[in-house]
XYZ file of C-alpha atoms in Angstrom:
277
model
C 28.973 -23.131 -7.907
C 30.679 -19.856 -7.047
C 27.936 -17.869 -8.800
C 25.229 -19.892 -7.066
C 26.895 -19.335 -3.715
C 27.114 -15.580 -4.207
C 23.497 -15.458 -5.362
C 22.344 -17.427 -2.327
C 24.284 -15.164 0.004
C 22.851 -12.055 -1.668
C 19.322 -13.364 -1.296
C 19.954 -14.257 2.328
C 21.244 -10.732 3.052
C 18.186 -9.188 1.374
C 15.875 -11.474 3.317
C 17.600 -10.653 6.574
C 17.505 -6.950 5.772
C 13.833 -7.157 4.877
C 13.020 -9.012 8.082
C 14.982 -6.497 10.144
C 13.246 -3.535 8.492
C 9.853 -5.145 8.978
C 10.539 -5.863 12.642
C 11.772 -2.303 13.206
C 8.709 -0.852 11.480
C 6.221 -2.913 13.463
C 7.985 -2.180 16.755
C 7.995 1.537 15.920
C 4.320 1.629 14.974
C 3.455 -0.160 18.210
C 5.482 2.349 20.235
C 3.781 5.248 18.462
C 0.424 3.688 19.265
C 1.263 3.500 22.969
C 2.196 7.194 23.088
C -0.956 8.358 21.299
C -3.125 6.107 23.426
C -1.657 7.571 26.613
C -1.828 11.179 25.359
C -5.476 10.667 24.437
C -6.194 9.177 27.863
C -4.522 12.131 29.598
C -6.493 14.583 27.444
C -9.678 12.733 28.388
C -8.817 13.179 32.063
C -8.297 16.904 31.492
C -11.723 17.138 29.873
C -13.282 15.642 32.995
C -11.428 17.936 35.362
C -8.215 16.053 36.157
C -5.507 18.326 34.774
C -2.648 17.327 37.043
C -0.624 15.771 34.234
C 0.136 17.249 30.832
C -1.375 15.611 27.777
C 1.817 15.331 25.749
C 4.743 12.971 25.308
C 6.283 13.985 28.640
C 3.034 13.322 30.452
C 2.665 9.970 28.701
C 6.172 8.924 29.751
C 5.559 9.998 33.341
C 2.298 8.036 33.341
C 4.064 4.958 32.001
C 6.894 5.267 34.524
C 4.420 4.893 37.406
C 3.112 1.554 36.155
C 4.471 -1.810 37.335
C 7.720 -2.502 35.493
C 7.587 1.110 34.299
C 11.336 1.326 33.679
C 11.239 -1.772 31.484
C 8.271 -0.370 29.563
C 10.096 2.916 28.971
C 13.188 1.166 27.604
C 10.979 -0.989 25.374
C 9.170 2.103 24.126
C 12.460 3.837 23.352
C 13.753 0.769 21.523
C 10.574 0.666 19.455
C 11.013 4.305 18.465
C 14.623 3.619 17.491
C 13.171 0.939 15.234
C 10.813 3.496 13.720
C 13.714 5.862 12.998
C 15.754 3.063 11.404
C 12.797 1.984 9.273
C 12.335 5.529 7.985
C 16.068 5.735 7.359
C 15.906 2.578 5.251
C 13.039 4.108 3.248
C 15.042 7.285 2.708
C 18.094 5.343 1.540
C 16.546 2.448 -0.385
C 12.949 3.488 -1.039
C 9.578 2.419 0.319
C 7.053 -0.139 -0.883
C 4.949 0.766 -3.906
C 5.624 1.643 -7.519
C 6.909 5.143 -6.684
C 8.662 4.117 -3.474
C 12.101 5.099 -4.796
C 11.025 8.586 -5.887
C 12.242 11.752 -4.179
C 8.715 12.617 -3.016
C 8.766 9.437 -0.923
C 12.385 9.504 0.207
C 12.508 13.114 1.414
C 9.512 12.777 3.803
C 11.002 9.497 5.034
C 14.255 11.303 5.834
C 12.348 14.006 7.740
C 10.451 11.352 9.697
C 13.724 9.605 10.467
C 15.119 12.775 12.040
C 11.904 13.384 13.994
C 11.663 9.858 15.387
C 15.380 9.802 16.191
C 14.812 12.878 18.371
C 11.723 11.329 19.988
C 13.580 8.063 20.621
C 16.468 9.954 22.212
C 14.101 11.862 24.514
C 12.350 8.664 25.597
C 15.600 6.803 26.225
C 16.987 9.805 28.132
C 13.842 9.812 30.264
C 14.213 6.072 30.883
C 17.842 6.645 31.928
C 16.734 9.163 34.532
C 17.022 12.493 32.713
C 13.482 13.712 33.355
C 14.090 17.052 31.637
C 14.910 15.359 28.318
C 11.845 13.210 27.920
C 9.396 14.619 30.387
C 9.915 18.346 30.090
C 6.980 20.558 29.232
C 6.300 20.500 25.506
C 4.485 23.815 25.883
C 7.520 25.457 27.467
C 9.808 24.018 24.826
C 7.552 25.345 22.066
C 7.556 28.828 23.580
C 11.338 28.796 24.136
C 12.101 27.694 20.584
C 9.634 30.205 19.168
C 11.173 33.011 21.230
C 14.670 32.176 19.999
C 13.579 32.082 16.373
C 11.582 35.309 16.679
C 14.733 37.083 17.881
C 16.590 36.093 14.719
C 16.628 38.171 11.523
C 13.436 37.376 9.596
C 12.408 35.276 12.581
C 8.747 36.200 12.286
C 8.734 34.912 8.706
C 10.452 31.689 9.740
C 7.935 31.016 12.517
C 5.031 31.960 10.267
C 6.165 29.703 7.434
C 6.826 26.823 9.819
C 3.401 27.270 11.405
C 1.709 27.409 8.000
C 3.536 24.215 6.999
C 2.218 22.468 10.117
C -1.306 23.674 9.305
C -1.012 22.279 5.790
C 0.388 19.010 7.144
C -2.553 18.735 9.546
C -5.067 19.328 6.775
C -3.346 16.756 4.560
C -3.344 14.200 7.401
C -7.057 14.731 8.032
C -7.999 14.625 4.333
C -5.977 11.462 3.749
C -7.697 9.848 6.731
C -11.150 10.811 5.449
C -10.267 9.483 1.996
C -8.953 6.258 3.555
C -5.655 6.644 1.714
C -4.097 4.207 4.167
C -5.882 1.337 2.369
C -3.076 1.135 -0.199
C -0.571 0.523 2.616
C -2.453 -2.431 4.089
C -2.440 -6.137 3.261
C -6.019 -6.522 1.983
C -5.853 -10.314 1.780
C -5.346 -10.582 5.543
C -8.277 -8.361 6.543
C -11.709 -9.814 7.131
C -14.706 -7.494 6.522
C -15.153 -7.049 10.266
C -11.488 -6.173 10.817
C -11.537 -3.790 7.836
C -14.480 -1.924 9.386
C -12.609 -1.668 12.678
C -9.498 -0.381 10.912
C -11.606 2.208 9.070
C -13.186 3.459 12.303
C -9.797 3.896 13.942
C -8.064 5.163 10.805
C -10.669 7.760 9.848
C -11.492 8.921 13.373
C -7.933 8.807 14.644
C -6.312 10.338 11.568
C -8.853 13.160 11.439
C -8.331 14.016 15.120
C -4.564 13.935 14.695
C -4.778 16.211 11.673
C -6.978 18.684 13.540
C -4.517 18.863 16.446
C -1.621 19.486 14.049
C -3.545 22.188 12.189
C -4.565 24.009 15.372
C -1.009 23.875 16.762
C 0.267 25.317 13.495
C -2.339 28.071 13.613
C -1.090 29.082 17.061
C 2.450 29.320 15.646
C 1.206 31.554 12.818
C -0.529 33.734 15.391
C 2.680 33.939 17.446
C 4.528 35.139 14.349
C 1.856 37.694 13.467
C 1.785 39.107 17.011
C 5.545 38.668 17.529
C 4.661 37.034 20.830
C 6.248 33.676 21.688
C 3.672 32.998 24.391
C 1.075 32.479 21.655
C 2.869 29.296 20.530
C 1.489 26.119 22.062
C 2.704 22.575 22.460
C 0.518 19.483 22.438
C -0.863 19.985 25.954
C -1.864 23.644 25.540
C -3.277 22.901 22.094
C -5.491 20.170 23.493
C -6.586 22.312 26.429
C -7.585 25.065 23.988
C -10.363 22.818 22.668
C -12.020 22.946 26.100
C -12.105 26.757 25.820
C -14.353 26.722 22.750
C -18.153 27.263 22.907
C -18.538 23.477 22.854
C -16.630 23.319 26.130
C -14.939 20.127 27.317
C -17.001 17.940 25.000
C -14.925 18.979 21.996
C -11.813 17.985 23.927
C -13.495 14.654 24.741
C -14.027 14.037 21.015
C -10.449 14.975 20.110
C -9.040 12.899 22.978
C -11.095 9.904 21.877
C -9.791 10.454 18.353
C -6.176 10.397 19.520
C -6.844 7.157 21.367
C -8.360 5.763 18.174
C -5.185 6.747 16.350
C -3.212 4.793 18.920
C -5.316 1.717 18.160
C -4.925 2.415 14.436
C -1.144 2.399 14.881
C -1.451 -1.047 16.463
C -3.466 -2.158 13.417
C -0.750 -0.814 11.105
C 1.857 -2.685 13.133
C -0.058 -5.870 12.307
C -1.302 -5.343 8.758
C 0.815 -2.645 7.102
C 2.914 -3.587 4.080
C 6.580 -2.872 4.809
């Protein structure tokens, strides 16, 4: 009886832990979807001549704050991002789903994502608490300030260049994985009808490709800042998106990228519903 009791308790703890991790993951993916949807909408406004608000996380939070029950929405968004950080932490500590989920190549990226989403969650919660500089400050200014500080360090140009190149590579990988539909192995295929699968593919391919392109271009600007030893060349999300409107294709390229980011927001909602956790 004692053995049976301990076994039952162990199973109950694992079940509770699994349910908690799943809830945190789905809340985090939903929160990420909201941010990308809002950033894409703001970028779309910029493409059509309304550039009053920045198309980055700060602009998205400011946009959300103006909505009815904005404060409640901000706190909910921050809580969701805390869930995302905790989910990634659990993957780093205990492994992710899949046959190689406990390998270092899965745990190390999960740890990096945990740190990133912990920072994002803190900035959102600080914004919700009234510290507008923490969550709503200019991402472009922050990028230039950080780049300037690093460039002033010994071997700073190399550090900025390597970091920028890493972001370029990450963007290319994100886009290629989206085009190859690598996300299929993370979904629950038995719960997807053919119509829903097509919708997920449209949002996953289009949204992932756009997200990868934005990452790659932002990284390229960092590499350029290192090569020129000029911090002003570094760009955050808003300046990166606005740069698309300065190409020969004009604002229409920005329209396509903005639509892609909105698709990625919808794709994040789909992952929140059908991703294996």
